[in-house]
Structure formats: structure tokens, C-alpha cells
Amino acid sequence: MRRIRIFDTTLRDGEQAAGGALTFDEKIEIARQLERLGVDCIEAGFPATSPGDFRAVETVCEIVRDCQVAALSDAKLPNIETTARALMKAVAPRLHTVLSTSDIHLNYQLRISRDQALEMAVAAVKLGRSLLPEVEFSAMDAARSDRDYLCRVFEATIAAGATVINIPDSVGYMQPAEFADLVRYVMNRVPNIGNAAVSVHCHNDLGLATALSLAAVKEGVEWVECTINGVGERAGNAALEEIVMGLKTRADFFDCETGVKTDQIWRTSRMVASYMGFPVQLNKSVVGGNAFAHASGLHQDGMLKDRITYEIMTPASIGRTDSRIVISKHSGRNAFRDRLKALGYTLNDDEFMRAFKAFKEIADKKKDVTDGDVEAVVADQVLVAPETYRLERVQVSCGEPSIPTATISLMLPSGELVQDAATGSGPVEAACNAIGRLVKLPVKLVEFTVHSATAGTDAVGEVSIKVESPDEGTFVGRGASTDIIVASARAYVNAINKVVAAQHDRAAGRGRRASPSTPISMNEPEAAPAHA
Ligand code: MN
């Protein structure tokens, strides 16, 4: 079977999704999980855009050992140098440089001629190769480019040393048969194509990103670029789980395999959904809550007789098991530590103790503690921003008729305990208002999501709150508890702590934003100079 290589860009294109902000720690944790998942390359960011991105890429390079790490750069030579510097510590670095090839982009965005663009692409690849052994060249908007010009650019960039060439449908415009034809054209017409691996990168604007990617695989491409849950710019990228499970389930059709450990898919999907604050739709292929739920009587009848009647893949194949462990205050730490290990977490002593304490509190309140609960606890207790403000006490009164009122106690960085009360249209708003009165930070709550980590009325509720700070951008705070008002207050304080951490990072020159007055649009790199 032919080996297809998976290039995951959750941390780069995925993070470009509107409102999808990840903190430094969340990026690192996701990179670790992607390595565990077995992808072949992790695109970790766009280092030239901000000191925060640079630092995240550099750190991912330090910790990831088992796969390539890529970083994106436009074709400006100083940015290529910055990007190569960010990649220096990777075991297997890949510099990914991108320049548009469509007349639409050249004429209306970059305002340069085809010849100038070709020259810039060649210069970028040459410089990249003088710094690193692996350089990928992406022809942005390849799908809407003149085919012969596109082939000339690929030929020239391969001659300049590109080891991978990427054919993106950057705007999600293609139809599968048409894209297959484009891929075939490039593979047949570029004379030195044998000297580079071929990759595709598809977007989901018309709901076809996976179909386009798989059509390209059928034409012989080796690399597919994708993201977990299909997160990304606009309607998103091709979804990793769909591509991988498509190739696996239909190995008879594709005769291809990937190196992905599919039993890590479910966990990776939930991690990305929770950290980015983008819940997965219930009917999403492969990773949706209902993806394996058989509801009609006819289907259930078939399933009971033989699962093959209506099940083309099993929940277990993506790691979706209902594994239950029961732990109480009488059970020891070892069982908990073993379970964390099996789930792939490595916590330091301090983190472990915090998670264990929270875990016992939950074990006191509910009978069966599942893996979902354990993960909610770890996300809540371990992946927290430095705790500038600590929630000490939440007390609410609500009902019908009554005025929802919340009293909140917070521990300030100085060690001083402060408290205040506020009302709201409901207990959650009252709690958030009371926290707001104590913290006095100009943040706006833009989204509030509750979801139960597990089934049952005693389920742990996971609350995710998205806040917007005018200076620092968007942050997702999370909280977990069997009491959703407590979970909400925790989530709000967590989001506020992230904003405070970002203020400190920016003051120290390592923020994810260059400066509040110049927001970075990674979607549309600013026009390149006519000659670099
Ligand atoms: Mn893209």
C-alpha cells in the first residue's frame, strides 16, 4: 500500500479561524497530542507575524521528536530568515513558503507581474534551502491560476531546491473531478516533478475539502494538508479525521495507508474543540456526537443482529470508548496516575496534586467517573493560565420569582481576599457581573457554551466562555464542575487570567500580537514589495 503523509496545520491555518485563539500552553499541549496521533508533519505557526507565534513555533520544535515541524512564511527574504531561525531546534524542520500564482491575486492583491512573482518565489526557496534541508513551496490560489504558468513556477521552485510543492485550493473553489484534473496536469507537465513530493491543501467553502483532497490522493499525491475537526479560515480546511478514516475505511478503493494512530482521533478532536472554543456539530462525520448513534428502529434492528449492517467503522477505531473507572476518596493516587498516563497526560507533581484533588471532589459527587470527566478535570485544573485571580467562593440565589444574585470571593495577586455581589438576568450573568466588578478589566463576554463531559444527570458540566479584550484579542476560558454555575464562574476567571497573562507577555515583548494598533491579518499577508 502507498503511504500517504499527513501534514497537520491545526496550529497555523486552524488557528487563523475567526475567534479561534489558542494560548501558548494550549498550542504546546495540542502539538504533543498531534505527535501522539502520529501525523507526519505539524505546521506550528507563522513566526514572522508576531513574537508570540515565533516563541510557540520554537517551543514546538524543542518538544516534538517524532515528526517534522513546519512553519509558514511569505516570500519576503527577511521573513524567510526569521522563520528558519524559529525552526532551528527541530529534529526535522520544514520551511513552508507561500506566494500567489493566480492573476487575481497578482493583479489585485500583490500588484506584481507573473515574472516578478516567479523571481520572488525562486529567491525565497533558494534562501530557504541555504538555511534548511526541507523547503515546501505553496502556490497560493493555485486552483484559480493559469495552469501553464503554475507549472512554470513549480518547475522553477523545484530547480531552486523545493523538496515539496503544494497545490492549494486556497479559496475552496474547485470541484473534485476538476481538481483531480489539475493535479494530474501538474504531475504530468512539470518536467522535474520527480525531484519533489507533491502536496495538496483544500478548503471547505463549498463543503468539498475532503472530497478534493481524496481525489488528489487518487491521482498520486503524497502529502495532504488538513486540520483537526476541519477548523480553519472561513469554512475551514479539510478535516484530518475524515481523510484518515476515508483512506482507512476504503483501503480497498485507495490502496493507501497513513501513519495516524486512529484510536487517538476522538481525544484529539475533543481537545482542539475545547481549547479553541469551537464545539463539534453533532452530525459531523467521524467525530460528531451522533456519528455512531443509530436511532431508527430499522437500523437498530440491523445493528443488534450484526453491526456490519449499518456501521462502516467502529467508535473504538477512533478511540471512542466508554471506558469507566471508579475512584473514590478511598482509592489511591496510583489508579488515577495510571489512568492519566493511559490518556496520554504527563503532569508534574504540582499539576498532578491539583488534578487529583479536583478529581476526588468529583468522585465524591458522582458514582461513575469516566475518561471524559478525567479529561475535563485536567483541562480545568492543569492547563490554566497563571492564576492572577483565584476564585475562592461562589454563592448564588435564583429562581422564579426572584432576582438572580451572585456573591463572589476572589483572591487577588497580593493575597488579599475581596468580595462583591451583583445581579443579572440569570445566575451565570450575575456571577460574571460580580467577577467583573472585582476585576475591572475591559473585557466583553462574546460566547458562552455549556456541554456535559459525560452522560447522566450527575455529569460534569464543561463551560467555555469566550471573551474579547480590545487590546489582547479573543480568549477562551474553561471551567468544569458538577455545578454549572461554579463551572461558569471558573471559566470566566480563567478567561480573565488569560487576558492578564497576554498583557504581561506583550509588555515583555513576546505577545501574540505585535501591538494592539496593528492587528495581524494572516489571512491576507500584506502586499509583497515588487522586488525582495
Ligand atoms: Mn489555507
PDB file of C-alpha atoms in Angstrom, residues 393-408 420-435 437 485:
ATOM      1  CA  ARG A 393     -16.215  31.247  46.692  1.00  0.00           C
ATOM      2  CA  VAL A 394     -19.383  31.317  44.595  1.00  0.00           C
ATOM      3  CA  GLN A 395     -22.796  31.724  46.076  1.00  0.00           C
ATOM      4  CA  VAL A 396     -25.928  32.340  44.041  1.00  0.00           C
ATOM      5  CA  SER A 397     -29.580  32.717  44.655  1.00  0.00           C
ATOM      6  CA  CYS A 398     -32.065  32.391  41.820  1.00  0.00           C
ATOM      7  CA  GLY A 399     -35.464  31.011  40.987  1.00  0.00           C
ATOM      8  CA  GLU A 400     -38.892  32.171  39.922  1.00  0.00           C
ATOM      9  CA  PRO A 401     -39.833  34.780  41.001  1.00  0.00           C
ATOM     10  CA  SER A 402     -36.564  36.230  42.260  1.00  0.00           C
ATOM     11  CA  ILE A 403     -33.710  38.481  41.177  1.00  0.00           C
ATOM     12  CA  PRO A 404     -30.710  36.302  40.330  1.00  0.00           C
ATOM     13  CA  THR A 405     -27.914  37.425  42.626  1.00  0.00           C
ATOM     14  CA  ALA A 406     -24.342  36.193  43.000  1.00  0.00           C
ATOM     15  CA  THR A 407     -21.716  36.780  45.656  1.00  0.00           C
ATOM     16  CA  ILE A 408     -18.135  36.097  44.631  1.00  0.00           C
ATOM     17  CA  ASP A 420     -18.668  41.647  45.891  1.00  0.00           C
ATOM     18  CA  ALA A 421     -22.191  40.843  44.785  1.00  0.00           C
ATOM     19  CA  ALA A 422     -24.163  41.597  41.638  1.00  0.00           C
ATOM     20  CA  THR A 423     -27.440  40.774  39.961  1.00  0.00           C
ATOM     21  CA  GLY A 424     -28.068  39.585  36.411  1.00  0.00           C
ATOM     22  CA  SER A 425     -30.723  38.207  34.102  1.00  0.00           C
ATOM     23  CA  GLY A 426     -29.705  34.747  35.313  1.00  0.00           C
ATOM     24  CA  PRO A 427     -27.275  33.255  37.854  1.00  0.00           C
ATOM     25  CA  VAL A 428     -24.430  32.927  35.326  1.00  0.00           C
ATOM     26  CA  GLU A 429     -24.664  36.562  34.298  1.00  0.00           C
ATOM     27  CA  ALA A 430     -24.934  37.590  37.953  1.00  0.00           C
ATOM     28  CA  ALA A 431     -21.741  35.642  38.746  1.00  0.00           C
ATOM     29  CA  CYS A 432     -19.893  37.134  35.775  1.00  0.00           C
ATOM     30  CA  ASN A 433     -21.067  40.640  36.726  1.00  0.00           C
ATOM     31  CA  ALA A 434     -19.824  40.165  40.287  1.00  0.00           C
ATOM     32  CA  ILE A 435     -16.434  38.960  38.983  1.00  0.00           C
ATOM     33  CA  ARG A 437     -16.895  44.352  39.492  1.00  0.00           C
ATOM     34  CA  ILE A 485     -22.742  27.985  37.887  1.00  0.00           C
TER      35      ILE A 485
END
